[in-house]
Amino acid sequence: MAFDRVGIRVVTVVRFLPPSGVVRPYELEGDAGLVPLDPRWHQAAWRVVKLGFFHILDGTDHLLFLFCLVIPFRRLWTLVPIVTAFTVAHSITLISAAYNYAPGALWFPPLIEVLIAMSIVYMALENIVAITPHRRWLITFLFGLVHGFGFSFGLRQVWLPLIGKPYTRIEFRTPAPYRYVRHPLYFGFLLAFWMTPTMTLAHLVFAIATTAYIVLAIQFEERDLISEYGSAYEEYRKRVPMLLPVRGDRLATAPQPAPSPIGSRSPHLLP
């Protein structure tokens, strides 16, 4: 029969409305068994851990990157700093996303997906052309930041309903790094891409492509930020530079002193 396998994979979407009035969405796959609709914090944390584990198994791009990363090495001890660097890096970006330091623009997820794909190509080319084990951990750390953002999309939207808190719009604020540049994360990415002791052809192409993409995409992000926050972000744009922490008005010509009144003598002029 042509339809004898229909219904083996079933996804049920449930929206639970507790007395608090905060709607909690649930997505149940197959026979989910007993599901706590009002979970405790440890139950919510365990749910997030399970989702993250299976997300990694489904994320063939992340697994392919790790495969390209470790394939040249034959000894276990050489993998310890590499795996540690990747773990620390994507943990940093996960925590940053949880505290709303990650950009929320619609173009940011496609940018991360492009960077993840380029990281796989870069590691594959480096394995073929020249293996540099002494700096493999540093490259892993930089790309781990990118892969961490890939893991973090939707983290806040998932976590808040699980612990019974409503999802609210993020208020406009400028913590420490945002007082010097409007996009400190992108500034850090550009530093990581360009500040290298050895600029190979693959690295140069990667740096140019990502720099052009970031500069172009910032224009669309700031357009969305202006529509979201209005005059507050307009004033912020006037005060803070976009990428480089150098104000253009510092390079302006110093103002000339006002002319002396008629009949008076400037003290610095000879008679």
mmCIF file of C-alpha atoms in Angstrom:
data_model
loop_
_atom_site.group_PDB
_atom_site.id
_atom_site.type_symbol
_atom_site.label_atom_id
_atom_site.label_comp_id
_atom_site.label_asym_id
_atom_site.label_seq_id
_atom_site.Cartn_x
_atom_site.Cartn_y
_atom_site.Cartn_z
ATOM 1 C CA MET A 1 0.000 0.000 0.000
ATOM 2 C CA ALA A 2 1.355 3.429 -0.955
ATOM 3 C CA PHE A 3 0.339 5.092 2.308
ATOM 4 C CA ASP A 4 1.304 2.370 4.760
ATOM 5 C CA ARG A 5 4.085 4.516 6.277
ATOM 6 C CA VAL A 6 2.079 7.713 6.640
ATOM 7 C CA GLY A 7 1.860 8.819 10.256
ATOM 8 C CA ILE A 8 5.054 7.196 11.503
ATOM 9 C CA ARG A 9 6.576 10.665 12.000
ATOM 10 C CA VAL A 10 4.025 12.891 13.716
ATOM 11 C CA VAL A 11 4.636 16.366 15.147
ATOM 12 C CA THR A 12 2.001 17.783 17.494
ATOM 13 C CA VAL A 13 1.950 21.506 18.308
ATOM 14 C CA VAL A 14 0.355 22.322 21.668
ATOM 15 C CA ARG A 15 -0.268 25.763 23.168
ATOM 16 C CA PHE A 16 -0.840 25.679 26.918
ATOM 17 C CA LEU A 17 -2.500 28.641 28.653
ATOM 18 C CA PRO A 18 -1.755 28.527 32.417
ATOM 19 C CA PRO A 19 -3.493 30.761 35.003
ATOM 20 C CA SER A 20 -0.659 33.289 34.663
ATOM 21 C CA GLY A 21 -1.885 34.069 31.133
ATOM 22 C CA VAL A 22 1.475 33.404 29.429
ATOM 23 C CA VAL A 23 1.035 31.054 26.463
ATOM 24 C CA ARG A 24 3.581 28.223 26.396
ATOM 25 C CA PRO A 25 4.094 26.547 23.009
ATOM 26 C CA TYR A 26 5.177 22.895 22.881
ATOM 27 C CA GLU A 27 6.275 20.822 19.908
ATOM 28 C CA LEU A 28 5.888 17.098 20.566
ATOM 29 C CA GLU A 29 7.411 14.554 18.202
ATOM 30 C CA GLY A 30 5.925 11.073 17.900
ATOM 31 C CA ASP A 31 4.877 9.448 21.161
ATOM 32 C CA ALA A 32 6.274 12.060 23.552
ATOM 33 C CA GLY A 33 4.942 10.297 26.634
ATOM 34 C CA LEU A 34 4.347 12.323 29.794
ATOM 35 C CA VAL A 35 5.085 16.011 29.183
ATOM 36 C CA PRO A 36 5.110 18.480 32.129
ATOM 37 C CA LEU A 37 3.129 21.531 31.031
ATOM 38 C CA ASP A 38 4.329 23.543 34.041
ATOM 39 C CA PRO A 39 7.957 22.357 34.330
ATOM 40 C CA ARG A 40 10.364 23.166 37.125
ATOM 41 C CA TRP A 41 13.613 24.885 36.244
ATOM 42 C CA HIS A 42 15.608 21.650 36.233
ATOM 43 C CA GLN A 43 13.042 19.991 33.947
ATOM 44 C CA ALA A 44 13.277 22.931 31.539
ATOM 45 C CA ALA A 45 17.083 22.800 31.652
ATOM 46 C CA TRP A 46 17.087 19.070 30.907
ATOM 47 C CA ARG A 47 14.742 19.652 27.978
ATOM 48 C CA VAL A 48 17.070 22.295 26.531
ATOM 49 C CA VAL A 49 20.081 19.980 26.965
ATOM 50 C CA LYS A 50 18.307 17.170 25.079
ATOM 51 C CA LEU A 51 17.246 19.509 22.296
ATOM 52 C CA GLY A 52 20.804 20.789 21.996
ATOM 53 C CA PHE A 53 22.256 17.273 21.870
ATOM 54 C CA PHE A 54 19.986 16.142 19.054
ATOM 55 C CA HIS A 55 20.448 19.470 17.277
ATOM 56 C CA ILE A 56 24.185 18.775 17.121
ATOM 57 C CA LEU A 57 23.529 15.302 15.722
ATOM 58 C CA ASP A 58 21.253 16.809 13.074
ATOM 59 C CA GLY A 59 23.710 19.624 12.334
ATOM 60 C CA THR A 60 25.811 18.010 9.632
ATOM 61 C CA ASP A 61 27.576 21.322 8.967
ATOM 62 C CA HIS A 62 28.963 21.467 12.517
ATOM 63 C CA LEU A 63 29.978 17.806 12.417
ATOM 64 C CA LEU A 64 31.643 18.272 9.025
ATOM 65 C CA PHE A 65 33.613 21.226 10.361
ATOM 66 C CA LEU A 66 34.811 19.188 13.340
ATOM 67 C CA PHE A 67 35.745 16.339 11.012
ATOM 68 C CA CYS A 68 37.845 18.668 8.832
ATOM 69 C CA LEU A 69 39.348 20.090 11.996
ATOM 70 C CA VAL A 70 40.658 16.870 13.510
ATOM 71 C CA ILE A 71 41.322 14.693 10.450
ATOM 72 C CA PRO A 72 45.045 15.631 10.101
ATOM 73 C CA PHE A 73 45.873 14.624 13.685
ATOM 74 C CA ARG A 74 46.694 11.123 14.855
ATOM 75 C CA ARG A 75 47.392 11.631 18.562
ATOM 76 C CA LEU A 76 44.792 12.326 21.203
ATOM 77 C CA TRP A 77 46.805 14.886 23.146
ATOM 78 C CA THR A 78 47.065 17.150 20.099
ATOM 79 C CA LEU A 79 43.258 17.347 19.958
ATOM 80 C CA VAL A 80 42.828 18.565 23.548
ATOM 81 C CA PRO A 81 43.633 22.278 22.938
ATOM 82 C CA ILE A 82 41.649 22.241 19.684
ATOM 83 C CA VAL A 83 38.491 20.773 21.205
ATOM 84 C CA THR A 84 38.860 23.026 24.261
ATOM 85 C CA ALA A 85 39.172 26.124 22.076
ATOM 86 C CA PHE A 86 36.034 25.198 20.121
ATOM 87 C CA THR A 87 34.068 24.500 23.319
ATOM 88 C CA VAL A 88 35.098 27.754 25.003
ATOM 89 C CA ALA A 89 34.440 29.821 21.878
ATOM 90 C CA HIS A 90 30.927 28.640 21.133
ATOM 91 C CA SER A 91 30.081 28.799 24.859
ATOM 92 C CA ILE A 92 31.034 32.492 24.813
ATOM 93 C CA THR A 93 28.692 33.248 21.932
ATOM 94 C CA LEU A 94 25.904 31.138 23.438
ATOM 95 C CA ILE A 95 26.112 33.115 26.684
ATOM 96 C CA SER A 96 26.274 36.366 24.724
ATOM 97 C CA ALA A 97 23.124 35.418 22.818
ATOM 98 C CA ALA A 98 21.337 34.503 26.053
ATOM 99 C CA TYR A 99 22.115 38.000 27.415
ATOM 100 C CA ASN A 100 20.975 39.699 24.182
ATOM 101 C CA TYR A 101 24.408 40.720 22.916
ATOM 102 C CA ALA A 102 23.862 39.017 19.563
ATOM 103 C CA PRO A 103 22.367 41.038 16.680
ATOM 104 C CA GLY A 104 18.696 40.374 16.125
ATOM 105 C CA ALA A 105 18.506 41.457 12.486
ATOM 106 C CA LEU A 106 16.915 39.151 9.934
ATOM 107 C CA TRP A 107 20.096 39.012 7.846
ATOM 108 C CA PHE A 108 22.297 37.852 10.750
ATOM 109 C CA PRO A 109 21.309 34.132 10.642
ATOM 110 C CA PRO A 110 22.066 33.907 6.886
ATOM 111 C CA LEU A 111 25.429 35.585 7.531
ATOM 112 C CA ILE A 112 26.290 32.979 10.171
ATOM 113 C CA GLU A 113 25.212 30.165 7.858
ATOM 114 C CA VAL A 114 27.482 31.553 5.121
ATOM 115 C CA LEU A 115 30.389 31.868 7.559
ATOM 116 C CA ILE A 116 29.849 28.298 8.775
ATOM 117 C CA ALA A 117 29.948 27.032 5.197
ATOM 118 C CA MET A 118 33.064 29.092 4.481
ATOM 119 C CA SER A 119 34.722 27.765 7.638
ATOM 120 C CA ILE A 120 34.286 24.207 6.328
ATOM 121 C CA VAL A 121 35.754 25.145 2.943
ATOM 122 C CA TYR A 122 38.631 26.978 4.618
ATOM 123 C CA MET A 123 39.537 24.040 6.865
ATOM 124 C CA ALA A 124 39.357 21.633 3.925
ATOM 125 C CA LEU A 125 41.655 23.842 1.816
ATOM 126 C CA GLU A 126 44.090 24.255 4.684
ATOM 127 C CA ASN A 127 44.230 20.485 5.148
ATOM 128 C CA ILE A 128 45.116 20.113 1.471
ATOM 129 C CA VAL A 129 47.511 23.044 1.003
ATOM 130 C CA ALA A 130 49.310 23.506 4.318
ATOM 131 C CA ILE A 131 48.528 22.110 7.753
ATOM 132 C CA THR A 132 49.525 24.497 10.545
ATOM 133 C CA PRO A 133 49.048 22.582 13.805
ATOM 134 C CA HIS A 134 50.711 25.273 15.916
ATOM 135 C CA ARG A 135 47.872 27.721 15.192
ATOM 136 C CA ARG A 136 45.037 25.286 14.579
ATOM 137 C CA TRP A 137 43.645 25.996 18.060
ATOM 138 C CA LEU A 138 43.439 29.745 17.296
ATOM 139 C CA ILE A 139 41.581 29.163 14.027
ATOM 140 C CA THR A 140 39.291 26.771 15.880
ATOM 141 C CA PHE A 141 38.537 29.414 18.497
ATOM 142 C CA LEU A 142 37.641 32.041 15.889
ATOM 143 C CA PHE A 143 35.392 29.718 13.929
ATOM 144 C CA GLY A 144 33.967 28.374 17.190
ATOM 145 C CA LEU A 145 32.563 31.841 17.864
ATOM 146 C CA VAL A 146 30.735 31.664 14.539
ATOM 147 C CA HIS A 147 29.409 28.146 15.146
ATOM 148 C CA GLY A 148 28.237 29.217 18.601
ATOM 149 C CA PHE A 149 25.954 31.803 17.028
ATOM 150 C CA GLY A 150 24.625 29.018 14.822
ATOM 151 C CA PHE A 151 23.646 27.103 17.966
ATOM 152 C CA SER A 152 22.155 30.166 19.669
ATOM 153 C CA PHE A 153 19.363 31.168 17.272
ATOM 154 C CA GLY A 154 16.039 31.011 19.076
ATOM 155 C CA LEU A 155 17.660 30.309 22.455
ATOM 156 C CA ARG A 156 15.854 33.109 24.263
ATOM 157 C CA GLN A 157 12.514 32.320 22.624
ATOM 158 C CA VAL A 158 12.792 28.687 23.745
ATOM 159 C CA TRP A 159 14.129 29.233 27.251
ATOM 160 C CA LEU A 160 11.717 31.937 28.475
ATOM 161 C CA PRO A 161 8.477 30.006 27.781
ATOM 162 C CA LEU A 162 9.976 26.881 29.333
ATOM 163 C CA ILE A 163 10.539 28.670 32.648
ATOM 164 C CA GLY A 164 7.153 30.405 32.503
ATOM 165 C CA LYS A 165 8.268 33.936 31.588
ATOM 166 C CA PRO A 166 6.769 35.936 28.719
ATOM 167 C CA TYR A 167 8.887 36.877 25.734
ATOM 168 C CA THR A 168 9.339 40.653 25.740
ATOM 169 C CA ARG A 169 10.908 42.997 23.230
ATOM 170 C CA ILE A 170 14.542 43.768 23.939
ATOM 171 C CA GLU A 171 14.995 47.358 25.089
ATOM 172 C CA PHE A 172 17.550 49.607 23.433
ATOM 173 C CA ARG A 173 20.710 49.854 25.535
ATOM 174 C CA THR A 174 24.400 50.440 24.928
ATOM 175 C CA PRO A 175 26.665 48.417 27.250
ATOM 176 C CA ALA A 176 30.400 49.094 27.463
ATOM 177 C CA PRO A 177 31.663 48.020 23.997
ATOM 178 C CA TYR A 178 28.712 49.660 22.233
ATOM 179 C CA ARG A 179 29.828 53.055 23.525
ATOM 180 C CA TYR A 180 32.850 52.961 21.221
ATOM 181 C CA VAL A 181 31.485 51.277 18.074
ATOM 182 C CA ARG A 182 27.941 50.473 17.024
ATOM 183 C CA HIS A 183 28.854 46.926 15.978
ATOM 184 C CA PRO A 184 31.602 45.581 18.283
ATOM 185 C CA LEU A 185 30.943 41.955 17.341
ATOM 186 C CA TYR A 186 31.565 42.662 13.676
ATOM 187 C CA PHE A 187 34.619 44.733 14.579
ATOM 188 C CA GLY A 188 35.974 41.712 16.457
ATOM 189 C CA PHE A 189 35.254 39.458 13.487
ATOM 190 C CA LEU A 190 37.126 41.805 11.144
ATOM 191 C CA LEU A 191 40.118 41.904 13.486
ATOM 192 C CA ALA A 192 40.135 38.119 13.617
ATOM 193 C CA PHE A 193 39.882 37.838 9.833
ATOM 194 C CA TRP A 194 42.618 40.351 8.969
ATOM 195 C CA MET A 195 45.146 40.167 11.828
ATOM 196 C CA THR A 196 47.066 37.053 10.870
ATOM 197 C CA PRO A 197 50.844 36.501 10.701
ATOM 198 C CA THR A 198 50.487 34.565 7.439
ATOM 199 C CA MET A 199 47.989 35.711 4.804
ATOM 200 C CA THR A 200 47.367 32.829 2.441
ATOM 201 C CA LEU A 201 45.310 33.217 -0.732
ATOM 202 C CA ALA A 202 42.384 31.303 0.771
ATOM 203 C CA HIS A 203 42.501 33.477 3.884
ATOM 204 C CA LEU A 204 42.630 36.672 1.806
ATOM 205 C CA VAL A 205 39.600 35.683 -0.279
ATOM 206 C CA PHE A 206 37.735 34.724 2.887
ATOM 207 C CA ALA A 207 38.592 38.038 4.596
ATOM 208 C CA ILE A 208 37.592 40.174 1.605
ATOM 209 C CA ALA A 209 34.303 38.331 1.055
ATOM 210 C CA THR A 210 33.230 38.451 4.696
ATOM 211 C CA THR A 211 34.237 42.105 5.093
ATOM 212 C CA ALA A 212 32.185 43.114 2.058
ATOM 213 C CA TYR A 213 29.219 41.071 3.282
ATOM 214 C CA ILE A 214 29.366 42.574 6.781
ATOM 215 C CA VAL A 215 29.647 46.185 5.591
ATOM 216 C CA LEU A 216 26.742 45.728 3.177
ATOM 217 C CA ALA A 217 24.576 43.873 5.672
ATOM 218 C CA ILE A 218 25.078 46.523 8.365
ATOM 219 C CA GLN A 219 23.156 48.971 6.191
ATOM 220 C CA PHE A 220 20.095 46.702 6.251
ATOM 221 C CA GLU A 221 20.428 46.010 9.971
ATOM 222 C CA GLU A 222 20.597 49.691 10.872
ATOM 223 C CA ARG A 223 17.561 50.390 8.721
ATOM 224 C CA ASP A 224 15.636 47.827 10.791
ATOM 225 C CA LEU A 225 17.021 49.262 14.042
ATOM 226 C CA ILE A 226 15.867 52.752 13.087
ATOM 227 C CA SER A 227 12.369 51.470 12.333
ATOM 228 C CA GLU A 228 12.394 49.603 15.671
ATOM 229 C CA TYR A 229 13.831 52.264 18.010
ATOM 230 C CA GLY A 230 13.298 55.490 16.049
ATOM 231 C CA SER A 231 15.043 58.680 17.166
ATOM 232 C CA ALA A 232 16.925 56.905 19.969
ATOM 233 C CA TYR A 233 18.968 54.944 17.459
ATOM 234 C CA GLU A 234 19.316 57.971 15.163
ATOM 235 C CA GLU A 235 20.981 59.886 18.008
ATOM 236 C CA TYR A 236 23.132 56.862 18.759
ATOM 237 C CA ARG A 237 24.344 56.783 15.133
ATOM 238 C CA LYS A 238 25.393 60.424 15.379
ATOM 239 C CA ARG A 239 27.416 59.845 18.553
ATOM 240 C CA VAL A 240 29.117 56.491 17.914
ATOM 241 C CA PRO A 241 31.068 55.309 14.820
ATOM 242 C CA MET A 242 29.951 52.221 12.929
ATOM 243 C CA LEU A 243 32.947 49.847 12.944
ATOM 244 C CA LEU A 244 36.218 51.652 13.699
ATOM 245 C CA PRO A 245 36.477 53.209 17.197
ATOM 246 C CA VAL A 246 37.670 56.552 15.783
ATOM 247 C CA ARG A 247 35.413 59.564 15.529
ATOM 248 C CA GLY A 248 35.622 61.505 12.291
ATOM 249 C CA ASP A 249 35.190 64.833 14.052
ATOM 250 C CA ARG A 250 38.559 64.311 15.757
ATOM 251 C CA LEU A 251 40.177 64.724 12.360
ATOM 252 C CA ALA A 252 38.365 67.990 11.634
ATOM 253 C CA THR A 253 40.210 71.280 11.491
ATOM 254 C CA ALA A 254 40.494 73.074 14.797
ATOM 255 C CA PRO A 255 38.287 76.177 15.035
ATOM 256 C CA GLN A 256 39.983 79.509 14.419
ATOM 257 C CA PRO A 257 39.931 82.141 17.190
ATOM 258 C CA ALA A 258 37.389 84.896 16.825
ATOM 259 C CA PRO A 259 38.697 88.154 15.327
ATOM 260 C CA SER A 260 39.703 90.853 17.782
ATOM 261 C CA PRO A 261 37.420 93.862 18.151
ATOM 262 C CA ILE A 262 38.274 96.960 16.101
ATOM 263 C CA GLY A 263 40.852 99.099 17.814
ATOM 264 C CA SER A 264 42.121 96.317 20.065
ATOM 265 C CA ARG A 265 45.434 94.520 19.632
ATOM 266 C CA SER A 266 45.838 90.767 19.634
ATOM 267 C CA PRO A 267 48.296 89.797 22.369
ATOM 268 C CA HIS A 268 50.195 87.354 20.142
ATOM 269 C CA LEU A 269 50.804 89.853 17.294
ATOM 270 C CA LEU A 270 53.845 92.106 17.162
ATOM 271 C CA PRO A 271 53.151 95.842 17.032
#
